[in-house]
Short mmCIF file of C-alpha atoms and ligand atoms in Angstrom, two decimals:
data_model
loop_
_atom_site.label_atom_id
_atom_site.label_comp_id
_atom_site.label_asym_id
_atom_site.label_seq_id
_atom_site.Cartn_x
_atom_site.Cartn_y
_atom_site.Cartn_z
CA MET I 666 4.77 -26.52 33.76
CA PRO I 667 3.01 -24.49 31.02
CA THR I 668 4.39 -21.12 29.97
CA ILE I 669 2.47 -18.30 28.28
CA THR I 670 3.87 -15.15 26.67
CA PHE I 671 1.95 -11.92 26.07
CA THR I 672 3.50 -9.38 23.71
CA SER I 673 2.16 -5.85 24.12
CA GLN I 674 1.79 -3.07 21.56
CA ASN I 675 4.83 -1.27 23.01
CA GLY I 676 7.00 -4.30 22.20
CA GLU I 677 7.29 -5.49 25.78
CA SER I 678 6.66 -9.10 26.47
CA THR I 679 5.62 -10.86 29.64
CA THR I 680 6.27 -14.56 30.10
CA ILE I 681 4.44 -16.35 32.87
CA ASP I 682 5.64 -19.74 34.08
CA ASP I 683 3.50 -22.35 35.78
CA ALA I 684 0.48 -20.66 34.23
CA GLU I 685 -2.89 -21.86 35.46
CA GLY I 686 -6.45 -20.68 34.84
CA ASP I 687 -7.73 -18.36 32.13
CA LEU I 688 -5.38 -16.07 30.23
CA MET I 689 -7.21 -12.85 31.13
CA SER I 690 -6.86 -13.44 34.87
CA LEU I 691 -3.20 -14.36 34.40
CA ALA I 692 -2.56 -11.18 32.42
CA VAL I 693 -4.34 -8.94 34.94
CA LYS I 694 -2.48 -10.55 37.84
CA HIS I 695 0.86 -9.92 36.14
CA GLY I 696 0.01 -6.39 35.01
CA VAL I 697 0.14 -7.07 31.26
CA GLN I 698 -0.48 -3.76 29.51
CA GLY I 699 -3.61 -3.58 27.36
CA ILE I 700 -5.54 -6.33 29.16
CA GLU I 701 -8.21 -4.90 31.50
CA GLY I 702 -10.70 -7.72 32.02
CA ASP I 703 -13.36 -5.27 33.20
CA CYS I 704 -16.28 -7.72 33.14
CA GLY I 705 -14.29 -10.30 35.08
CA GLY I 706 -14.27 -12.88 32.29
CA VAL I 707 -17.86 -13.26 31.07
CA CYS I 708 -17.10 -12.26 27.48
CA SER I 709 -18.94 -8.95 27.56
CA CYS I 710 -16.51 -6.04 27.69
CA GLY I 711 -13.94 -6.98 25.04
CA THR I 712 -11.01 -5.58 27.05
CA CYS I 713 -8.96 -8.78 26.87
CA HIS I 714 -8.60 -8.99 23.09
CA VAL I 715 -5.53 -10.88 21.85
CA GLN I 716 -4.34 -12.31 18.58
CA VAL I 717 -3.08 -15.83 18.86
CA ASP I 718 0.21 -16.53 17.13
CA PRO I 719 -0.69 -18.39 13.88
CA ALA I 720 1.46 -21.33 14.95
CA TRP I 721 -0.88 -21.85 17.90
CA ILE I 722 -4.35 -21.21 16.56
CA ASP I 723 -5.04 -24.92 15.92
CA LYS I 724 -4.31 -25.68 19.55
CA THR I 725 -6.31 -22.82 21.11
CA GLY I 726 -9.07 -23.07 18.52
CA PRO I 727 -10.80 -20.05 16.96
CA ALA I 728 -13.13 -17.63 18.78
CA THR I 729 -16.40 -19.13 20.04
CA ASP I 730 -19.78 -17.79 18.88
CA GLU I 731 -20.08 -15.65 22.03
CA GLU I 732 -16.62 -14.17 21.51
CA ARG I 733 -17.68 -13.36 17.95
CA GLU I 734 -20.60 -11.32 19.33
CA VAL I 735 -17.90 -9.00 20.68
CA LEU I 736 -15.02 -9.40 18.22
CA ASP I 737 -17.08 -8.93 15.05
CA PHE I 738 -17.52 -5.29 16.09
CA GLU I 739 -13.84 -4.62 16.79
CA GLN I 740 -12.12 -3.04 13.83
CA SER I 741 -8.79 -4.60 14.76
CA ALA I 742 -10.13 -8.16 14.96
CA THR I 743 -8.73 -10.84 12.66
CA ALA I 744 -9.32 -14.55 12.16
CA ASN I 745 -6.83 -15.24 14.96
CA SER I 746 -8.52 -12.91 17.46
CA ARG I 747 -9.72 -14.29 20.76
CA LEU I 748 -11.04 -12.87 24.02
CA CYS I 749 -8.43 -14.40 26.25
CA CYS I 750 -10.80 -14.76 29.22
CA GLN I 751 -12.20 -17.69 27.25
CA ILE I 752 -8.85 -19.52 26.90
CA GLU I 753 -7.91 -21.83 29.77
CA MET I 754 -4.26 -22.70 30.19
CA SER I 755 -3.47 -26.40 29.78
CA PRO I 756 -0.36 -28.57 29.26
CA GLU I 757 -1.05 -28.62 25.50
CA LEU I 758 -0.71 -24.84 25.41
CA ASP I 759 2.77 -24.84 26.98
CA GLY I 760 4.78 -22.15 25.13
CA LEU I 761 1.74 -20.26 23.78
CA VAL I 762 2.37 -16.74 22.45
CA VAL I 763 -0.40 -14.14 22.06
CA ARG I 764 -0.25 -10.52 20.95
CA VAL I 765 -2.22 -7.96 22.98
CA VAL I 766 -4.31 -5.80 20.63
CA ARG I 767 -4.99 -2.68 22.73
CA SER I 768 -2.25 -0.47 24.05
CA MET G 1436 -50.75 -8.26 26.95
CA THR G 1437 -46.99 -8.19 26.65
CA ASP G 1438 -44.79 -9.21 29.54
CA PRO G 1439 -43.67 -6.07 31.44
CA ALA G 1440 -40.32 -7.81 32.03
CA ASP G 1441 -39.66 -8.05 28.27
CA PRO G 1442 -42.25 -6.15 26.23
CA PHE G 1443 -40.01 -6.28 23.16
CA SER G 1444 -39.78 -10.03 22.55
CA GLU G 1445 -42.37 -10.38 19.80
CA GLN G 1446 -41.02 -7.57 17.64
CA ARG G 1447 -37.44 -8.49 18.34
CA ARG G 1448 -38.11 -11.87 16.76
CA HIS G 1449 -40.30 -10.49 14.01
CA ASP G 1450 -38.56 -7.47 12.45
CA GLY G 1451 -36.20 -6.12 15.11
CA VAL G 1452 -37.90 -2.73 15.50
CA LYS G 1453 -40.56 -1.22 17.73
CA LEU G 1454 -41.92 2.26 17.07
CA VAL G 1455 -42.55 4.49 20.04
CA ARG G 1456 -43.97 7.99 20.11
CA ALA G 1457 -41.67 10.68 21.52
CA GLU G 1458 -41.42 14.43 20.94
CA GLY G 1459 -43.73 14.31 17.93
CA GLN G 1460 -41.87 11.53 16.14
CA ASP G 1461 -42.35 7.79 15.79
CA VAL G 1462 -38.94 6.74 17.01
CA PRO G 1463 -37.83 3.30 15.80
CA LEU G 1464 -36.25 1.38 18.68
CA LEU G 1465 -33.67 -1.19 17.62
CA LEU G 1466 -34.21 -4.40 19.51
CA ARG G 1467 -31.45 -6.82 18.48
CA LEU G 1468 -27.98 -6.95 19.97
CA ARG G 1469 -26.04 -6.94 16.71
CA ASP G 1470 -28.04 -4.10 15.14
CA ILE G 1471 -27.42 -1.94 18.20
CA LYS G 1472 -23.69 -2.63 18.16
CA ASP G 1473 -23.51 -1.65 14.50
CA VAL G 1474 -25.19 1.69 15.25
CA CYS G 1475 -22.88 2.35 18.22
CA ASN G 1476 -19.85 1.96 15.96
CA ASP G 1477 -21.20 4.34 13.28
CA THR G 1478 -21.05 7.70 15.04
CA GLN G 1479 -21.22 9.65 11.77
CA SER G 1480 -24.64 8.36 10.77
CA PHE G 1481 -25.90 8.03 14.36
CA SER G 1482 -24.86 11.01 16.44
CA ASN G 1483 -24.91 11.81 20.17
CA ASP G 1484 -24.53 15.52 19.43
CA ASN G 1485 -28.08 16.59 20.28
CA PRO G 1486 -28.20 18.25 23.72
CA LEU G 1487 -31.05 17.34 26.10
CA MET G 1488 -32.23 14.55 23.77
CA ILE G 1489 -30.08 11.58 24.79
CA ILE G 1490 -32.89 9.65 26.47
CA LEU G 1491 -36.22 8.96 24.81
CA HIS G 1492 -37.98 12.13 25.94
CA SER G 1493 -36.52 15.62 25.96
CA GLU G 1494 -34.97 16.61 29.28
CA ALA G 1495 -35.50 20.33 28.66
CA ALA G 1496 -37.73 20.52 31.74
CA VAL G 1497 -35.09 19.11 34.09
CA ARG G 1498 -31.80 20.54 32.81
CA ASP G 1499 -30.49 23.13 30.40
CA VAL G 1500 -26.90 22.01 30.02
CA ARG G 1501 -25.33 19.64 27.48
CA GLN G 1502 -24.23 16.50 29.35
CA LEU G 1503 -20.60 15.55 28.78
CA PRO G 1504 -19.09 13.46 27.47
CA ILE G 1505 -22.26 11.69 26.37
CA GLU G 1506 -23.89 14.41 24.25
CA SER G 1507 -20.91 14.84 21.92
CA ASP G 1508 -19.34 12.92 19.02
CA PRO G 1509 -15.76 11.97 18.20
CA PRO G 1510 -13.30 13.60 17.85
CA ASP G 1511 -14.50 16.03 20.59
CA HIS G 1512 -15.96 13.16 22.58
CA THR G 1513 -12.68 11.26 22.62
CA GLU G 1514 -10.87 14.22 24.18
CA TYR G 1515 -13.65 15.12 26.59
CA ARG G 1516 -13.88 11.57 27.82
CA ALA G 1517 -10.14 11.27 28.34
CA LEU G 1518 -10.27 14.19 30.81
CA VAL G 1519 -12.39 12.28 33.30
CA GLU G 1520 -11.64 8.66 32.47
CA PRO G 1521 -8.83 8.20 35.06
CA ARG G 1522 -11.19 9.10 37.90
CA PHE G 1523 -13.90 6.79 36.61
CA ARG G 1524 -11.37 3.95 36.57
CA ARG G 1525 -10.43 4.39 40.23
CA PRO G 1526 -12.99 1.79 41.36
CA LYS G 1527 -10.75 -0.90 39.84
CA ALA G 1528 -8.28 -0.50 42.72
CA PRO G 1529 -8.65 -2.91 45.68
CA GLU G 1530 -8.34 -0.05 48.23
CA TYR G 1531 -11.23 1.74 46.54
CA GLN G 1532 -13.32 -1.42 46.64
CA ALA G 1533 -12.58 -1.77 50.34
CA GLY G 1534 -14.08 1.70 50.83
CA ILE G 1535 -17.24 0.65 49.00
CA GLY G 1536 -17.30 -2.49 51.14
CA ALA G 1537 -17.23 -0.34 54.28
CA ILE G 1538 -20.19 1.73 53.03
CA ILE G 1539 -22.16 -1.46 52.37
CA ASP G 1540 -21.26 -2.92 55.77
CA SER G 1541 -22.46 0.11 57.64
CA LEU G 1542 -25.75 0.13 55.71
CA LEU G 1543 -26.19 -3.58 56.36
CA ASP G 1544 -25.60 -3.00 60.08
CA ASP G 1545 -28.63 -0.71 60.07
CA CYS G 1546 -30.71 -3.07 57.92
CA LEU G 1547 -29.97 -6.09 60.09
CA GLY G 1548 -31.02 -4.12 63.15
CA SER G 1549 -34.39 -3.08 61.70
CA ALA G 1550 -37.67 -4.96 61.59
CA GLU G 1551 -38.37 -3.58 58.12
CA VAL G 1552 -36.40 -1.75 55.41
CA GLU G 1553 -37.74 0.06 52.36
CA VAL G 1554 -34.89 -0.90 50.06
CA VAL G 1555 -35.15 1.83 47.41
CA ARG G 1556 -34.91 4.79 49.78
CA GLY G 1557 -33.47 3.09 52.84
CA PHE G 1558 -30.67 1.14 51.18
CA ALA G 1559 -30.13 1.60 47.43
CA LEU G 1560 -30.30 5.42 47.45
CA PRO G 1561 -27.84 5.89 50.35
CA LEU G 1562 -25.52 3.25 48.87
CA GLN G 1563 -25.53 4.96 45.49
CA SER G 1564 -25.03 8.42 47.05
CA ARG G 1565 -22.23 7.50 49.44
CA GLY G 1566 -20.56 5.53 46.67
CA LEU G 1567 -20.73 8.59 44.43
CA ALA G 1568 -19.18 10.75 47.16
CA GLN G 1569 -16.26 8.32 47.24
CA LEU G 1570 -15.96 8.35 43.44
CA LEU G 1571 -15.99 12.13 43.28
CA GLY G 1572 -13.61 12.44 46.22
CA VAL G 1573 -15.89 14.69 48.27
CA ASP G 1574 -16.81 14.50 51.93
CA GLU G 1575 -19.24 11.74 52.85
CA SER G 1576 -21.53 14.31 54.45
CA GLU G 1577 -22.32 15.70 50.97
CA ALA G 1578 -24.11 12.44 50.30
CA ASP G 1579 -26.62 13.26 53.06
CA LEU G 1580 -27.76 16.26 51.06
CA TRP G 1581 -28.05 14.22 47.84
CA ILE G 1582 -30.04 11.60 49.71
CA SER G 1583 -32.43 14.30 50.95
CA TRP G 1584 -33.21 15.20 47.33
CA GLY G 1585 -34.98 11.84 47.03
CA ILE G 1586 -35.35 9.64 43.99
CA HIS G 1587 -36.98 11.91 41.49
CA VAL G 1588 -34.77 14.97 41.43
CA PHE G 1589 -33.93 14.39 37.77
CA ARG G 1590 -37.43 13.69 36.55
CA ASP G 1591 -40.04 15.66 38.43
CA ASN G 1592 -38.25 18.97 38.86
CA GLU G 1593 -39.60 21.64 36.56
CA LEU G 1594 -36.75 24.08 35.96
CA GLY G 1595 -37.46 27.28 37.83
CA PRO G 1596 -35.81 30.62 36.98
CA LYS G 1597 -32.56 29.58 38.68
CA GLY G 1598 -32.43 26.02 37.45
CA SER G 1599 -33.04 22.89 39.45
CA GLU G 1600 -31.70 22.33 42.94
CA LEU G 1601 -29.11 19.94 41.52
CA ASP G 1602 -27.83 22.46 38.99
CA ARG G 1603 -27.62 25.26 41.56
CA TYR G 1604 -25.67 22.92 43.79
CA LEU G 1605 -23.27 21.83 41.04
CA LEU G 1606 -22.56 25.38 39.89
CA ALA G 1607 -21.89 26.44 43.49
CA LYS G 1608 -19.49 23.51 43.99
CA ILE G 1609 -17.60 24.32 40.81
CA GLU G 1610 -17.30 27.96 41.86
CA GLU G 1611 -16.23 27.02 45.40
CA ALA G 1612 -13.40 24.84 44.03
CA ARG G 1613 -12.15 27.46 41.58
CA GLU G 1614 -8.64 27.83 43.03
CA SER G 1615 -8.58 24.49 44.79
CA LYS G 1616 -5.74 22.03 44.32
CA GLY G 1617 -7.87 19.32 45.88
CA ASP G 1618 -8.22 15.77 44.62
CA ASP G 1619 -11.98 16.04 44.19
CA PHE G 1620 -13.94 15.98 40.93
CA PHE G 1621 -14.94 19.67 41.02
CA SER G 1622 -11.35 20.85 41.54
CA GLU G 1623 -10.24 18.50 38.81
CA LEU G 1624 -12.77 19.96 36.38
CA ASN G 1625 -11.48 23.45 37.19
CA ARG G 1626 -7.91 22.38 36.40
CA ALA G 1627 -8.75 20.38 33.26
CA GLU G 1628 -7.68 21.60 29.84
CA PHE G 1629 -9.37 20.88 26.56
CA ARG G 1630 -7.24 21.60 23.49
CA GLY G 1631 -5.04 24.08 25.29
CA ARG G 1632 -7.80 26.00 27.07
CA LYS G 1633 -9.66 25.65 30.35
CA LEU G 1634 -13.13 24.17 30.29
CA THR G 1635 -15.99 26.66 30.21
CA VAL G 1636 -18.46 26.75 33.08
CA GLU G 1637 -21.04 25.08 30.82
CA GLU G 1638 -18.65 22.24 30.04
CA LYS G 1639 -17.78 21.69 33.72
CA HIS G 1640 -21.45 21.81 34.57
CA GLY G 1641 -22.18 19.29 31.81
CA PHE G 1642 -19.62 16.82 33.18
CA ALA G 1643 -20.93 17.23 36.72
CA ASN G 1644 -24.58 16.88 35.73
CA MET G 1645 -23.77 13.65 33.87
CA ALA G 1646 -21.84 12.20 36.80
CA PHE G 1647 -24.90 12.71 39.02
CA ALA G 1648 -27.60 11.69 36.54
CA GLY G 1649 -25.94 8.71 34.84
CA GLY G 1650 -25.34 6.66 37.91
CA ARG G 1651 -28.42 7.38 39.98
CA ASP G 1652 -31.52 5.49 38.81
CA THR G 1653 -29.36 2.90 37.06
CA VAL G 1654 -27.54 1.88 40.23
CA ILE G 1655 -30.61 2.22 42.45
CA HIS G 1656 -32.72 -0.04 40.21
CA THR G 1657 -30.02 -2.67 39.86
CA VAL G 1658 -29.29 -2.78 43.59
CA SER G 1659 -33.03 -3.03 44.35
CA GLY G 1660 -33.28 -5.76 41.71
CA VAL G 1661 -30.57 -7.79 43.43
CA ILE G 1662 -32.30 -7.58 46.83
CA ALA G 1663 -35.71 -8.40 45.33
CA TYR G 1664 -34.25 -11.42 43.55
CA VAL G 1665 -32.58 -12.72 46.71
CA ALA G 1666 -35.86 -12.28 48.60
CA GLN G 1667 -37.73 -14.25 45.93
CA HIS G 1668 -35.04 -16.94 45.53
CA PRO G 1669 -33.84 -17.95 48.99
CA GLU G 1670 -31.58 -20.64 47.51
CA ALA G 1671 -29.54 -18.06 45.58
CA LEU G 1672 -27.27 -17.08 48.46
CA GLU G 1673 -26.18 -20.64 49.15
CA PHE G 1674 -25.47 -21.09 45.43
CA LEU G 1675 -23.33 -17.95 45.36
CA ARG G 1676 -21.39 -18.99 48.46
CA GLU G 1677 -20.34 -22.28 46.82
CA ASP G 1678 -17.94 -20.63 44.37
CA ALA G 1679 -16.28 -17.22 44.73
CA ASN G 1680 -16.32 -16.69 40.95
CA ARG G 1681 -20.12 -16.47 41.08
CA ILE G 1682 -19.98 -13.02 42.70
CA ASN G 1683 -18.66 -11.73 39.43
CA THR G 1684 -20.88 -13.71 37.06
CA ALA G 1685 -23.93 -12.81 39.15
CA ALA G 1686 -23.11 -9.08 39.09
CA GLU G 1687 -22.92 -9.19 35.27
CA GLU G 1688 -26.10 -11.25 35.09
CA PHE G 1689 -28.02 -8.69 37.16
CA VAL G 1690 -26.82 -5.91 34.87
CA ARG G 1691 -28.04 -7.95 31.89
CA TYR G 1692 -31.33 -8.97 33.46
CA VAL G 1693 -32.29 -5.67 35.08
CA SER G 1694 -30.94 -3.48 32.24
CA PRO G 1695 -32.09 -0.41 34.17
CA LEU G 1696 -31.74 1.97 31.23
CA THR G 1697 -34.44 1.21 28.67
CA VAL G 1698 -33.50 3.49 25.80
CA ILE G 1699 -30.66 5.77 24.74
CA THR G 1700 -31.14 7.58 21.45
CA ARG G 1701 -29.03 8.61 18.49
CA THR G 1702 -29.84 11.48 16.13
CA CYS G 1703 -29.45 11.01 12.36
CA PRO G 1704 -27.79 14.05 10.74
CA HIS G 1705 -28.80 12.73 7.30
CA ALA G 1706 -31.96 10.98 6.21
CA THR G 1707 -31.48 7.26 6.58
CA GLU G 1708 -33.25 3.95 6.91
CA VAL G 1709 -33.03 1.46 9.74
CA LEU G 1710 -34.40 -2.03 9.10
CA GLY G 1711 -36.93 -0.69 6.62
CA HIS G 1712 -37.97 2.37 8.65
CA GLU G 1713 -37.29 5.78 7.12
CA VAL G 1714 -35.73 8.35 9.42
CA ALA G 1715 -35.72 11.97 8.27
CA ALA G 1716 -32.64 14.16 8.66
CA GLY G 1717 -32.62 15.28 12.29
CA GLY G 1718 -34.82 12.39 13.34
CA ARG G 1719 -33.90 9.99 16.12
CA ILE G 1720 -33.64 6.26 16.62
CA GLY G 1721 -33.46 4.38 19.93
CA LEU G 1722 -31.11 1.72 21.26
CA CYS G 1723 -33.06 -0.63 23.48
CA TRP G 1724 -30.52 -2.18 25.88
CA PRO G 1725 -32.91 -4.49 27.78
CA SER G 1726 -34.12 -5.96 24.51
CA ALA G 1727 -30.58 -6.56 23.21
CA ASN G 1728 -29.82 -8.27 26.49
CA ARG G 1729 -32.63 -10.77 25.96
CA ASP G 1730 -31.85 -11.43 22.31
CA GLU G 1731 -32.66 -15.13 21.99
CA THR G 1732 -30.15 -15.54 19.16
CA VAL G 1733 -27.39 -14.62 21.61
CA PHE G 1734 -28.49 -15.72 25.10
CA ARG G 1735 -29.65 -19.17 26.14
CA SER G 1736 -32.83 -18.95 28.31
CA PRO G 1737 -32.72 -15.15 28.18
CA ASP G 1738 -35.66 -14.70 30.57
CA GLN G 1739 -33.96 -16.64 33.32
CA VAL G 1740 -31.48 -15.29 35.83
CA ILE G 1741 -28.51 -17.67 35.64
CA LEU G 1742 -26.16 -16.59 38.40
CA ASP G 1743 -23.16 -18.35 36.89
CA ARG G 1744 -23.92 -17.39 33.29
CA LYS G 1745 -20.67 -17.40 31.35
CA PRO G 1746 -20.18 -16.39 28.61
CA ASN G 1747 -22.57 -13.47 28.96
CA PRO G 1748 -21.93 -11.01 26.10
CA HIS G 1749 -24.46 -8.44 27.39
CA ILE G 1750 -24.36 -4.75 26.52
CA GLY G 1751 -25.99 -3.42 29.68
CA PHE G 1752 -23.22 -0.83 29.93
CA GLY G 1753 -23.59 0.14 26.30
CA PHE G 1754 -21.04 -0.51 23.61
CA GLY G 1755 -18.41 1.32 21.57
CA PRO G 1756 -17.02 4.81 22.14
CA HIS G 1757 -19.74 5.85 24.63
CA ASN G 1758 -19.69 2.69 26.72
CA CYS G 1759 -20.49 3.44 30.33
CA LEU G 1760 -17.84 5.42 32.18
CA GLY G 1761 -19.48 4.46 35.46
CA GLN G 1762 -19.26 0.71 34.82
CA HIS G 1763 -16.32 0.26 37.20
CA GLN G 1764 -18.22 2.06 39.94
CA ALA G 1765 -21.34 0.01 39.23
CA ARG G 1766 -19.36 -3.23 39.32
CA ALA G 1767 -17.61 -2.28 42.57
CA ILE G 1768 -21.03 -1.64 44.13
CA LEU G 1769 -22.74 -4.77 42.79
CA ARG G 1770 -19.88 -7.16 43.52
CA GLY G 1771 -19.40 -5.63 46.98
CA LEU G 1772 -23.12 -5.93 47.66
CA LEU G 1773 -23.31 -9.58 46.62
CA ARG G 1774 -20.22 -10.45 48.66
CA ALA G 1775 -21.51 -8.69 51.78
CA VAL G 1776 -24.98 -10.19 51.53
CA CYS G 1777 -23.47 -13.69 51.12
CA ASP G 1778 -21.27 -13.14 54.18
CA ARG G 1779 -23.79 -11.57 56.50
CA VAL G 1780 -27.35 -12.28 55.44
CA GLU G 1781 -29.14 -15.60 55.94
CA ARG G 1782 -32.23 -14.60 54.00
CA VAL G 1783 -34.30 -11.62 52.96
CA ASP G 1784 -38.04 -11.78 53.64
CA LEU G 1785 -40.26 -9.92 51.22
CA ILE G 1786 -42.95 -7.83 52.88
CA ALA G 1787 -44.35 -5.90 49.90
CA ALA G 1788 -43.12 -4.86 46.46
CA GLU G 1789 -44.56 -2.14 44.26
CA PRO G 1790 -42.94 -2.18 40.81
CA GLU G 1791 -42.10 1.02 38.97
CA ILE G 1792 -43.66 0.88 35.51
CA GLU G 1793 -42.43 2.93 32.56
CA GLN G 1794 -45.41 3.69 30.38
CA GLU G 1795 -44.82 4.59 26.72
CA SER G 1796 -47.10 4.75 23.70
CA SER G 1797 -46.33 1.21 22.53
CA TYR G 1798 -45.11 -0.64 25.62
CA SER G 1799 -44.92 -0.63 29.36
CA ARG G 1800 -41.91 -2.00 31.15
CA GLN G 1801 -40.99 -2.61 34.74
CA VAL G 1802 -37.86 -0.71 35.77
CA GLY G 1803 -37.07 -1.32 39.39
CA TYR G 1804 -39.43 -0.59 42.25
CA LYS G 1805 -41.40 2.33 43.57
CA SER G 1806 -41.12 0.68 46.91
CA LEU G 1807 -39.61 -2.60 48.10
CA ARG G 1808 -40.25 -3.50 51.72
CA VAL G 1809 -38.22 -6.36 53.17
CA ARG G 1810 -36.73 -7.75 56.36
CA PHE G 1811 -33.02 -8.67 56.39
CA CYS G 1812 -32.25 -11.72 58.56
CA GLY G 1813 -28.63 -12.10 59.67
CA ARG G 1814 -26.55 -15.28 59.57
C1 HEM R 1422 -25.87 -0.49 36.54
C2 HEM R 1422 -25.53 0.75 36.36
C3 HEM R 1422 -25.37 1.45 35.03
C4 HEM R 1422 -25.87 1.13 33.80
C5 HEM R 1422 -26.71 -0.08 33.43
C6 HEM R 1422 -25.41 2.15 32.87
C7 HEM R 1422 -25.67 2.15 31.51
C8 HEM R 1422 -25.07 3.01 30.58
C9 HEM R 1422 -25.21 2.91 29.14
C10 HEM R 1422 -26.07 1.88 28.42
C11 HEM R 1422 -24.44 3.90 28.57
C12 HEM R 1422 -24.23 4.14 27.07
C13 HEM R 1422 -24.84 5.41 26.55
C14 HEM R 1422 -24.63 5.62 25.05
O1 HEM R 1422 -24.34 4.69 24.31
O2 HEM R 1422 -24.79 6.78 24.59
C15 HEM R 1422 -23.83 4.63 29.67
C16 HEM R 1422 -22.99 5.73 29.53
C17 HEM R 1422 -22.51 6.47 30.58
N1 HEM R 1422 -22.68 6.21 31.93
FE1 HEM R 1422 -23.59 4.60 32.74
N2 HEM R 1422 -24.66 3.06 33.56
C18 HEM R 1422 -24.62 2.68 34.88
C19 HEM R 1422 -23.96 3.32 35.91
C20 HEM R 1422 -23.28 4.52 35.79
C21 HEM R 1422 -22.64 5.22 36.87
C22 HEM R 1422 -22.55 4.72 38.31
C23 HEM R 1422 -22.13 6.38 36.34
C24 HEM R 1422 -21.39 7.51 37.00
C25 HEM R 1422 -21.11 7.61 38.25
C26 HEM R 1422 -22.42 6.37 34.91
C27 HEM R 1422 -22.01 7.33 34.03
C28 HEM R 1422 -22.05 7.20 32.64
C29 HEM R 1422 -21.44 8.16 31.73
C30 HEM R 1422 -20.63 9.39 32.11
C31 HEM R 1422 -21.73 7.70 30.43
C32 HEM R 1422 -21.34 8.36 29.11
C33 HEM R 1422 -20.04 7.84 28.56
C34 HEM R 1422 -19.66 8.48 27.24
O3 HEM R 1422 -20.47 9.14 26.59
O4 HEM R 1422 -18.49 8.31 26.84
N3 HEM R 1422 -23.11 5.22 34.62
N4 HEM R 1422 -24.22 4.06 30.88
#
């Protein structure tokens, strides 16, 4: 079953097995530091910002236009930035690694 | 005639600015989502450090204290905000949300037992006040006093020699809690330290005034907006019940659609230009949240309430360093309200609605209701 790993600013990493649903909800459920998900996943608050490991960006795809409405105003955003509430776990993403941007 | 629900649409599409007269200046209101976000991020050119002037019109008649943290800029703002942020995040805890749920349930008990309810005063105001008592960690009975002040305490009160009733109350509470080790907001302000010193009375007063003013009309208008919508769209409750995720998307959509705060301003320390409009040094510009939240380049069918709208990149709670500290409280209230109404209410019958209209030199806009009379019918 698919596995996802979040690495936080403090160097800690959290690996979640049998991951289902969107990444933000998974991170909040497992207490990943730096992921708040305040707006509940509608792409408004920007508190679930991650950078996708370059090896994975083709599989997750880049940020959508709506994510860009938020990310374009974040100084720390890069081409690999995503709001992880907009990424749904799937078998193709098994082994995905993302870096949490906020501490 | 422009539509009172979105009086900004024509200019938003045309040049992104609407001028409005305030305090002797033609204040350019920014109307597009991206322009507003840019301004929020540039606190050096667009400052919050202008006491009593944060909303469109001067509040000198209703308060004499600088509101904190809003009327300050980084780096001070960052440190001020950090002092109170943990309390404002408490509503994220499930136990806290259960407390809000209990407040809503007891109000709904009363509503369901009445032939008619005036929602603004009979439901939204007590919900907002009791919710605030929980947030501030004070006895629920305090809320009864706040409720007795009515809706307009922050607008219609001309400051007398001893300040407004609210300010007298806040100063007395701060004084009363001087030595207290209690877990309430006033005791916490007394214990707080800013750069190695205690807060001054003015600073404590400024935090307290903001906590009362920021979340009052905003929450009351949004809650009333939810009930009015449900009354006008009987099918909405069934739609929400079909999928638990819709509680959350609907709460965000009501914040976007109602956008209860029309304008927050920024002051320009240096002469500047926004979208072709000159602003003199010391002049102000306005950030028009409801307009940003209907920006047709961002939102599909912006004039429609779409209860499962997702993504919904609204900025109803502001954006950047000053984004709303009360957003967790507001969400706890709105999500709790939608959940409780879905569980317990079959339909809401509208009896009469009198909209509240904000009248400015260049637009009028509906913000909530003066009065909203309905009947709640139980399931
Ligand atoms: C639906 C309800 C609400 C809406 C739409 C709303 C909207 C906003 C907006 C747009 C701002 C940004 C101001 C700026 O950029 O200068 C803001 C800031 C703020 N709000 Fe709210 N608000 C709501 C509820 C509340 C509540 C319930 C409270 C308190 C109990 C509150 C307290 C504050 C405070 C303290 C700030 C200033 C934050 C800072 O300067 O760092 N708000 N709000």
